[in-house]
């Protein structure tokens, strides 16, 4: 990252062209605005209509309330991991899921960086302590998969720690499956221009500026490194019992609806209204080998 006239200007190689991006400039560059929605091979050129989105979301949220009653009656457990690049929409998707669920048994886990004590423990230990008890619906806003992508790209773990993680994680997830937890892994995928646009939006929104960190800016030139680690993670840790679902998330509305639909279709809960669920958009969500 290079500074020019006191600004934070980044030189980016995108599509064979060198682009200059100044996140402090309140006017978003045309090359970002024009390409954002369709970047990363997103299949739609327009966002889903807001009114249609709200109607569909309400129907799905009613079904999620039914799921919570079912879990409480049966002692069932649901756990979902939300991963993706910074600004992919993980937190917003989780909020849409939990909006009308009882927070006593539907909770979000968003862990900060490990303490000195946690760094001396088995890597998965601090995550396992947050696994669901009977009747709980737990959503991880980032998870142990930090070690598969963010940590090696940013130099926060050693090569040995990374390879050990990649060897161990399939065994952990096999145990989760065998123990009867309803387990979902979701990678929210966005295009490069969309990520830049969302970073810019955060920088200039006084209510969201706290979401933008110096690490986000530092990662802008590591797009291909992230892509390589993401692809290896999806290849090595996708399994029949713990599949990765990839969600095309440039349009947050379509992404949220299809994440919720996917989860509801997979759960055999009492009172399911299949008509209310609607059809899953296979252009937006699918198993990792089919989507990337």
mmCIF file of C-alpha atoms in Angstrom:
data_model
loop_
_atom_site.group_PDB
_atom_site.id
_atom_site.type_symbol
_atom_site.label_atom_id
_atom_site.label_comp_id
_atom_site.label_asym_id
_atom_site.label_seq_id
_atom_site.Cartn_x
_atom_site.Cartn_y
_atom_site.Cartn_z
ATOM 1 C CA UNK A 1 0.000 0.000 0.000
ATOM 2 C CA UNK A 2 1.382 3.388 -0.953
ATOM 3 C CA UNK A 3 0.413 6.773 0.420
ATOM 4 C CA UNK A 4 -0.246 9.674 -1.922
ATOM 5 C CA UNK A 5 -1.069 13.187 -0.714
ATOM 6 C CA UNK A 6 -2.067 11.792 2.680
ATOM 7 C CA UNK A 7 -4.548 9.297 1.258
ATOM 8 C CA UNK A 8 -4.535 5.518 1.450
ATOM 9 C CA UNK A 9 -4.143 4.550 -2.193
ATOM 10 C CA UNK A 10 -3.701 0.935 -3.160
ATOM 11 C CA UNK A 11 -2.380 -0.350 -6.470
ATOM 12 C CA UNK A 12 -4.399 -3.404 -7.488
ATOM 13 C CA UNK A 13 -3.869 -5.838 -10.344
ATOM 14 C CA UNK A 14 -7.352 -6.723 -11.598
ATOM 15 C CA UNK A 15 -8.074 -8.428 -14.896
ATOM 16 C CA UNK A 16 -4.613 -7.687 -16.204
ATOM 17 C CA UNK A 17 -4.942 -3.970 -15.453
ATOM 18 C CA UNK A 18 -3.369 -1.861 -12.713
ATOM 19 C CA UNK A 19 -6.053 0.015 -10.807
ATOM 20 C CA UNK A 20 -5.656 2.730 -8.171
ATOM 21 C CA UNK A 21 -8.101 2.636 -5.280
ATOM 22 C CA UNK A 22 -8.246 5.338 -2.589
ATOM 23 C CA UNK A 23 -10.516 4.164 0.200
ATOM 24 C CA UNK A 24 -10.553 7.639 1.784
ATOM 25 C CA UNK A 25 -12.018 9.248 -1.338
ATOM 26 C CA UNK A 26 -15.775 9.587 -0.641
ATOM 27 C CA UNK A 27 -16.558 9.098 -4.346
ATOM 28 C CA UNK A 28 -16.406 5.455 -5.367
ATOM 29 C CA UNK A 29 -14.465 4.901 -8.589
ATOM 30 C CA UNK A 30 -16.612 4.105 -11.634
ATOM 31 C CA UNK A 31 -14.619 0.961 -12.421
ATOM 32 C CA UNK A 32 -15.653 -0.454 -9.035
ATOM 33 C CA UNK A 33 -19.290 0.645 -9.136
ATOM 34 C CA UNK A 34 -19.872 -0.641 -12.676
ATOM 35 C CA UNK A 35 -18.398 -4.097 -12.104
ATOM 36 C CA UNK A 36 -19.337 -4.825 -8.479
ATOM 37 C CA UNK A 37 -22.595 -6.757 -8.776
ATOM 38 C CA UNK A 38 -21.487 -9.069 -11.587
ATOM 39 C CA UNK A 39 -17.906 -9.525 -10.360
ATOM 40 C CA UNK A 40 -16.733 -13.022 -9.514
ATOM 41 C CA UNK A 41 -19.124 -14.545 -12.095
ATOM 42 C CA UNK A 42 -22.250 -13.569 -10.173
ATOM 43 C CA UNK A 43 -25.202 -14.828 -12.243
ATOM 44 C CA UNK A 44 -27.544 -11.820 -11.900
ATOM 45 C CA UNK A 45 -27.192 -8.281 -13.242
ATOM 46 C CA UNK A 46 -29.724 -6.783 -10.831
ATOM 47 C CA UNK A 47 -30.416 -7.217 -7.133
ATOM 48 C CA UNK A 48 -33.542 -9.007 -6.000
ATOM 49 C CA UNK A 49 -36.406 -6.550 -5.514
ATOM 50 C CA UNK A 50 -36.481 -5.312 -1.910
ATOM 51 C CA UNK A 51 -40.227 -5.861 -1.470
ATOM 52 C CA UNK A 52 -40.042 -9.411 -2.806
ATOM 53 C CA UNK A 53 -37.081 -10.067 -0.532
ATOM 54 C CA UNK A 54 -38.909 -8.914 2.597
ATOM 55 C CA UNK A 55 -41.952 -11.066 1.797
ATOM 56 C CA UNK A 56 -39.877 -14.180 1.178
ATOM 57 C CA UNK A 57 -37.672 -13.563 4.195
ATOM 58 C CA UNK A 58 -40.687 -13.302 6.508
ATOM 59 C CA UNK A 59 -42.007 -16.682 5.321
ATOM 60 C CA UNK A 60 -38.631 -18.286 5.924
ATOM 61 C CA UNK A 61 -38.217 -16.682 9.344
ATOM 62 C CA UNK A 62 -41.571 -18.146 10.398
ATOM 63 C CA UNK A 63 -40.181 -21.564 9.466
ATOM 64 C CA UNK A 64 -37.042 -20.884 11.526
ATOM 65 C CA UNK A 65 -39.226 -20.257 14.581
ATOM 66 C CA UNK A 66 -40.786 -23.678 13.982
ATOM 67 C CA UNK A 67 -37.293 -25.176 13.835
ATOM 68 C CA UNK A 68 -36.495 -23.704 17.219
ATOM 69 C CA UNK A 69 -39.616 -25.203 18.812
ATOM 70 C CA UNK A 70 -38.715 -28.563 17.217
ATOM 71 C CA UNK A 71 -35.172 -28.453 18.587
ATOM 72 C CA UNK A 72 -36.413 -27.655 22.056
ATOM 73 C CA UNK A 73 -38.952 -30.486 21.935
ATOM 74 C CA UNK A 74 -36.518 -33.091 20.613
ATOM 75 C CA UNK A 75 -33.182 -31.971 22.061
ATOM 76 C CA UNK A 76 -31.797 -31.646 18.560
ATOM 77 C CA UNK A 77 -28.727 -29.535 17.828
ATOM 78 C CA UNK A 78 -27.843 -27.332 14.875
ATOM 79 C CA UNK A 79 -24.439 -25.829 14.164
ATOM 80 C CA UNK A 80 -23.525 -23.709 11.140
ATOM 81 C CA UNK A 81 -20.159 -22.235 10.164
ATOM 82 C CA UNK A 82 -20.121 -19.051 8.096
ATOM 83 C CA UNK A 83 -16.903 -18.359 6.246
ATOM 84 C CA UNK A 84 -15.894 -16.057 3.420
ATOM 85 C CA UNK A 85 -13.686 -13.122 2.615
ATOM 86 C CA UNK A 86 -14.012 -9.924 4.617
ATOM 87 C CA UNK A 87 -17.279 -8.127 3.764
ATOM 88 C CA UNK A 88 -18.834 -11.270 2.254
ATOM 89 C CA UNK A 89 -21.983 -10.792 4.354
ATOM 90 C CA UNK A 90 -21.532 -13.398 7.072
ATOM 91 C CA UNK A 91 -22.811 -11.248 9.938
ATOM 92 C CA UNK A 92 -25.817 -9.949 8.005
ATOM 93 C CA UNK A 93 -26.842 -13.463 6.991
ATOM 94 C CA UNK A 94 -26.566 -14.660 10.578
ATOM 95 C CA UNK A 95 -28.647 -11.694 11.763
ATOM 96 C CA UNK A 96 -31.363 -12.510 9.213
ATOM 97 C CA UNK A 97 -31.493 -16.088 10.505
ATOM 98 C CA UNK A 98 -31.654 -15.148 14.186
ATOM 99 C CA UNK A 99 -33.895 -12.067 13.894
ATOM 100 C CA UNK A 100 -37.006 -13.710 15.393
ATOM 101 C CA UNK A 101 -35.492 -16.695 17.162
ATOM 102 C CA UNK A 102 -35.271 -16.903 20.934
ATOM 103 C CA UNK A 103 -31.745 -15.675 21.803
ATOM 104 C CA UNK A 104 -31.594 -17.995 24.801
ATOM 105 C CA UNK A 105 -31.123 -20.988 22.535
ATOM 106 C CA UNK A 106 -30.150 -19.431 19.189
ATOM 107 C CA UNK A 107 -26.749 -17.808 19.555
ATOM 108 C CA UNK A 108 -23.863 -16.471 17.539
ATOM 109 C CA UNK A 109 -20.230 -17.329 18.248
ATOM 110 C CA UNK A 110 -17.751 -14.714 17.007
ATOM 111 C CA UNK A 111 -14.426 -15.252 18.729
ATOM 112 C CA UNK A 112 -11.675 -12.648 18.896
ATOM 113 C CA UNK A 113 -8.007 -13.540 18.474
ATOM 114 C CA UNK A 114 -6.838 -16.241 20.916
ATOM 115 C CA UNK A 115 -5.370 -15.351 24.279
ATOM 116 C CA UNK A 116 -1.933 -16.531 25.400
ATOM 117 C CA UNK A 117 -3.590 -19.401 27.252
ATOM 118 C CA UNK A 118 -5.667 -20.388 24.224
ATOM 119 C CA UNK A 119 -2.603 -20.319 21.978
ATOM 120 C CA UNK A 120 -1.045 -22.992 24.215
ATOM 121 C CA UNK A 121 -4.082 -25.275 23.881
ATOM 122 C CA UNK A 122 -5.180 -27.727 21.212
ATOM 123 C CA UNK A 123 -6.235 -25.478 18.342
ATOM 124 C CA UNK A 124 -9.878 -26.614 18.300
ATOM 125 C CA UNK A 125 -10.339 -26.426 22.063
ATOM 126 C CA UNK A 126 -11.793 -22.928 22.300
ATOM 127 C CA UNK A 127 -14.284 -23.698 19.536
ATOM 128 C CA UNK A 128 -15.480 -27.013 20.950
ATOM 129 C CA UNK A 129 -16.539 -25.272 24.174
ATOM 130 C CA UNK A 130 -19.139 -23.347 22.134
ATOM 131 C CA UNK A 131 -20.717 -26.382 20.460
ATOM 132 C CA UNK A 132 -24.525 -26.629 20.877
ATOM 133 C CA UNK A 133 -26.233 -28.349 23.760
ATOM 134 C CA UNK A 134 -29.626 -30.016 23.310
ATOM 135 C CA UNK A 135 -32.169 -27.623 21.795
ATOM 136 C CA UNK A 136 -29.585 -25.062 20.653
ATOM 137 C CA UNK A 137 -29.035 -23.433 17.266
ATOM 138 C CA UNK A 138 -25.456 -22.109 17.086
ATOM 139 C CA UNK A 139 -23.964 -20.058 14.275
ATOM 140 C CA UNK A 140 -20.237 -19.377 14.009
ATOM 141 C CA UNK A 141 -19.292 -16.025 12.460
ATOM 142 C CA UNK A 142 -15.919 -17.341 11.313
ATOM 143 C CA UNK A 143 -14.695 -20.567 12.832
ATOM 144 C CA UNK A 144 -11.732 -22.910 13.117
ATOM 145 C CA UNK A 145 -11.328 -22.411 9.372
ATOM 146 C CA UNK A 146 -9.435 -19.203 10.142
ATOM 147 C CA UNK A 147 -6.432 -21.515 10.152
ATOM 148 C CA UNK A 148 -7.176 -22.728 6.626
ATOM 149 C CA UNK A 149 -7.268 -19.313 4.941
ATOM 150 C CA UNK A 150 -6.746 -16.104 6.948
ATOM 151 C CA UNK A 151 -3.953 -17.295 9.220
ATOM 152 C CA UNK A 152 -1.608 -18.758 6.580
ATOM 153 C CA UNK A 153 -2.211 -15.878 4.148
ATOM 154 C CA UNK A 154 -1.526 -13.205 6.756
ATOM 155 C CA UNK A 155 1.340 -15.089 8.421
ATOM 156 C CA UNK A 156 -0.490 -15.762 11.703
ATOM 157 C CA UNK A 157 0.430 -19.458 11.832
ATOM 158 C CA UNK A 158 3.371 -21.601 10.799
ATOM 159 C CA UNK A 159 3.378 -24.004 7.856
ATOM 160 C CA UNK A 160 3.488 -26.885 10.338
ATOM 161 C CA UNK A 161 0.406 -25.578 12.180
ATOM 162 C CA UNK A 162 -1.442 -25.147 8.898
ATOM 163 C CA UNK A 163 -0.682 -28.677 7.678
ATOM 164 C CA UNK A 164 -1.571 -30.195 11.055
ATOM 165 C CA UNK A 165 -4.917 -28.401 10.947
ATOM 166 C CA UNK A 166 -5.674 -29.659 7.461
ATOM 167 C CA UNK A 167 -4.923 -33.220 8.615
ATOM 168 C CA UNK A 168 -7.018 -32.997 11.779
ATOM 169 C CA UNK A 169 -10.139 -31.115 10.725
ATOM 170 C CA UNK A 170 -11.789 -33.965 8.731
ATOM 171 C CA UNK A 171 -11.546 -36.185 11.817
ATOM 172 C CA UNK A 172 -13.149 -33.538 14.040
ATOM 173 C CA UNK A 173 -16.005 -33.050 11.607
ATOM 174 C CA UNK A 174 -16.537 -36.778 11.276
ATOM 175 C CA UNK A 175 -17.098 -36.880 15.045
ATOM 176 C CA UNK A 176 -19.560 -33.968 14.810
ATOM 177 C CA UNK A 177 -21.518 -35.859 12.162
ATOM 178 C CA UNK A 178 -21.443 -39.120 14.117
ATOM 179 C CA UNK A 179 -22.717 -37.382 17.257
ATOM 180 C CA UNK A 180 -25.901 -36.356 15.456
ATOM 181 C CA UNK A 181 -25.403 -32.591 15.243
ATOM 182 C CA UNK A 182 -27.051 -31.019 12.205
ATOM 183 C CA UNK A 183 -23.925 -29.462 10.716
ATOM 184 C CA UNK A 184 -23.688 -26.828 7.973
ATOM 185 C CA UNK A 185 -20.604 -25.256 6.386
ATOM 186 C CA UNK A 186 -21.200 -22.191 4.232
ATOM 187 C CA UNK A 187 -18.667 -20.223 2.209
ATOM 188 C CA UNK A 188 -20.061 -16.845 1.138
ATOM 189 C CA UNK A 189 -18.316 -15.922 -2.100
ATOM 190 C CA UNK A 190 -18.034 -12.376 -3.478
ATOM 191 C CA UNK A 191 -16.225 -10.816 -6.406
ATOM 192 C CA UNK A 192 -13.214 -8.597 -6.003
ATOM 193 C CA UNK A 193 -14.921 -5.376 -7.066
ATOM 194 C CA UNK A 194 -17.821 -6.128 -4.733
ATOM 195 C CA UNK A 195 -15.439 -6.526 -1.808
ATOM 196 C CA UNK A 196 -13.793 -3.204 -2.667
ATOM 197 C CA UNK A 197 -17.202 -1.517 -2.890
ATOM 198 C CA UNK A 198 -18.251 -2.866 0.500
ATOM 199 C CA UNK A 199 -14.993 -1.751 2.082
ATOM 200 C CA UNK A 200 -15.594 1.715 0.647
ATOM 201 C CA UNK A 201 -19.189 1.733 1.918
ATOM 202 C CA UNK A 202 -17.975 0.860 5.411
ATOM 203 C CA UNK A 203 -15.280 3.528 5.362
ATOM 204 C CA UNK A 204 -17.827 6.261 4.651
ATOM 205 C CA UNK A 205 -20.752 5.065 6.783
ATOM 206 C CA UNK A 206 -20.420 6.330 10.383
ATOM 207 C CA UNK A 207 -22.524 3.385 11.585
ATOM 208 C CA UNK A 208 -20.355 0.753 9.876
ATOM 209 C CA UNK A 209 -16.860 2.264 9.906
ATOM 210 C CA UNK A 210 -15.954 0.089 12.900
ATOM 211 C CA UNK A 211 -16.217 -2.961 10.619
ATOM 212 C CA UNK A 212 -13.222 -1.833 8.538
ATOM 213 C CA UNK A 213 -9.854 -2.795 9.993
ATOM 214 C CA UNK A 214 -6.266 -2.101 8.894
ATOM 215 C CA UNK A 215 -5.979 -5.827 8.154
ATOM 216 C CA UNK A 216 -8.809 -5.505 5.621
ATOM 217 C CA UNK A 217 -6.806 -2.903 3.716
ATOM 218 C CA UNK A 218 -3.601 -4.938 4.010
ATOM 219 C CA UNK A 219 -5.400 -7.950 2.515
ATOM 220 C CA UNK A 220 -6.537 -6.123 -0.626
ATOM 221 C CA UNK A 221 -3.398 -7.155 -2.501
ATOM 222 C CA UNK A 222 -3.610 -10.758 -1.298
ATOM 223 C CA UNK A 223 -6.684 -11.728 -3.316
ATOM 224 C CA UNK A 224 -4.989 -14.554 -5.206
ATOM 225 C CA UNK A 225 -3.339 -15.887 -2.040
ATOM 226 C CA UNK A 226 -6.769 -16.057 -0.396
ATOM 227 C CA UNK A 227 -8.209 -17.743 -3.484
ATOM 228 C CA UNK A 228 -5.534 -20.438 -3.474
ATOM 229 C CA UNK A 229 -6.004 -21.245 0.201
ATOM 230 C CA UNK A 230 -9.785 -21.172 -0.156
ATOM 231 C CA UNK A 231 -9.702 -23.624 -3.046
ATOM 232 C CA UNK A 232 -7.413 -26.032 -1.211
ATOM 233 C CA UNK A 233 -9.607 -25.815 1.903
ATOM 234 C CA UNK A 234 -12.775 -26.575 -0.045
ATOM 235 C CA UNK A 235 -11.105 -29.466 -1.857
ATOM 236 C CA UNK A 236 -9.550 -31.091 1.212
ATOM 237 C CA UNK A 237 -12.332 -30.575 3.765
ATOM 238 C CA UNK A 238 -15.465 -31.100 1.670
ATOM 239 C CA UNK A 239 -17.002 -34.479 2.479
ATOM 240 C CA UNK A 240 -20.315 -36.281 2.167
ATOM 241 C CA UNK A 241 -21.035 -35.895 5.871
ATOM 242 C CA UNK A 242 -19.721 -32.322 6.166
ATOM 243 C CA UNK A 243 -20.093 -30.721 2.742
ATOM 244 C CA UNK A 244 -19.150 -27.161 1.898
ATOM 245 C CA UNK A 245 -21.951 -25.112 0.369
ATOM 246 C CA UNK A 246 -20.743 -22.147 -1.676
ATOM 247 C CA UNK A 247 -23.046 -19.117 -1.828
ATOM 248 C CA UNK A 248 -22.754 -16.455 -4.527
ATOM 249 C CA UNK A 249 -23.181 -13.456 -2.227
ATOM 250 C CA UNK A 250 -22.761 -10.286 -4.294
ATOM 251 C CA UNK A 251 -26.522 -9.825 -3.878
ATOM 252 C CA UNK A 252 -27.029 -10.097 -0.132
ATOM 253 C CA UNK A 253 -30.761 -10.608 -0.499
ATOM 254 C CA UNK A 254 -30.526 -13.653 -2.723
ATOM 255 C CA UNK A 255 -27.686 -15.033 -0.620
ATOM 256 C CA UNK A 256 -29.595 -14.792 2.656
ATOM 257 C CA UNK A 257 -32.776 -16.328 1.301
ATOM 258 C CA UNK A 258 -30.968 -19.282 -0.232
ATOM 259 C CA UNK A 259 -28.827 -19.953 2.830
ATOM 260 C CA UNK A 260 -31.961 -20.137 4.954
ATOM 261 C CA UNK A 261 -33.768 -22.279 2.370
ATOM 262 C CA UNK A 262 -30.849 -24.686 2.244
ATOM 263 C CA UNK A 263 -30.870 -25.145 6.001
ATOM 264 C CA UNK A 264 -34.643 -25.512 6.218
ATOM 265 C CA UNK A 265 -34.793 -28.058 3.398
ATOM 266 C CA UNK A 266 -32.149 -30.143 5.190
ATOM 267 C CA UNK A 267 -33.975 -30.231 8.550
ATOM 268 C CA UNK A 268 -36.898 -32.615 9.084
ATOM 269 C CA UNK A 269 -38.788 -30.430 11.563
ATOM 270 C CA UNK A 270 -42.406 -30.620 12.629
ATOM 271 C CA UNK A 271 -44.879 -28.446 10.737
ATOM 272 C CA UNK A 272 -42.622 -27.760 7.746
ATOM 273 C CA UNK A 273 -44.412 -25.719 5.084
ATOM 274 C CA UNK A 274 -42.628 -26.739 1.885
ATOM 275 C CA UNK A 275 -44.576 -24.188 -0.146
ATOM 276 C CA UNK A 276 -43.348 -21.383 2.107
ATOM 277 C CA UNK A 277 -39.755 -22.581 1.717
ATOM 278 C CA UNK A 278 -39.755 -22.153 -2.037
ATOM 279 C CA UNK A 279 -37.148 -23.546 -4.398
ATOM 280 C CA UNK A 280 -33.410 -23.242 -3.849
ATOM 281 C CA UNK A 281 -31.702 -21.143 -6.538
ATOM 282 C CA UNK A 282 -28.917 -23.407 -7.778
ATOM 283 C CA UNK A 283 -27.258 -20.435 -9.477
ATOM 284 C CA UNK A 284 -26.725 -18.947 -6.013
ATOM 285 C CA UNK A 285 -25.957 -21.916 -3.754
ATOM 286 C CA UNK A 286 -24.506 -25.348 -4.354
ATOM 287 C CA UNK A 287 -21.899 -27.844 -3.214
ATOM 288 C CA UNK A 288 -18.335 -26.626 -3.493
ATOM 289 C CA UNK A 289 -17.197 -28.951 -6.317
ATOM 290 C CA UNK A 290 -20.074 -27.687 -8.469
ATOM 291 C CA UNK A 291 -19.759 -23.974 -7.701
ATOM 292 C CA UNK A 292 -16.010 -23.269 -7.885
#
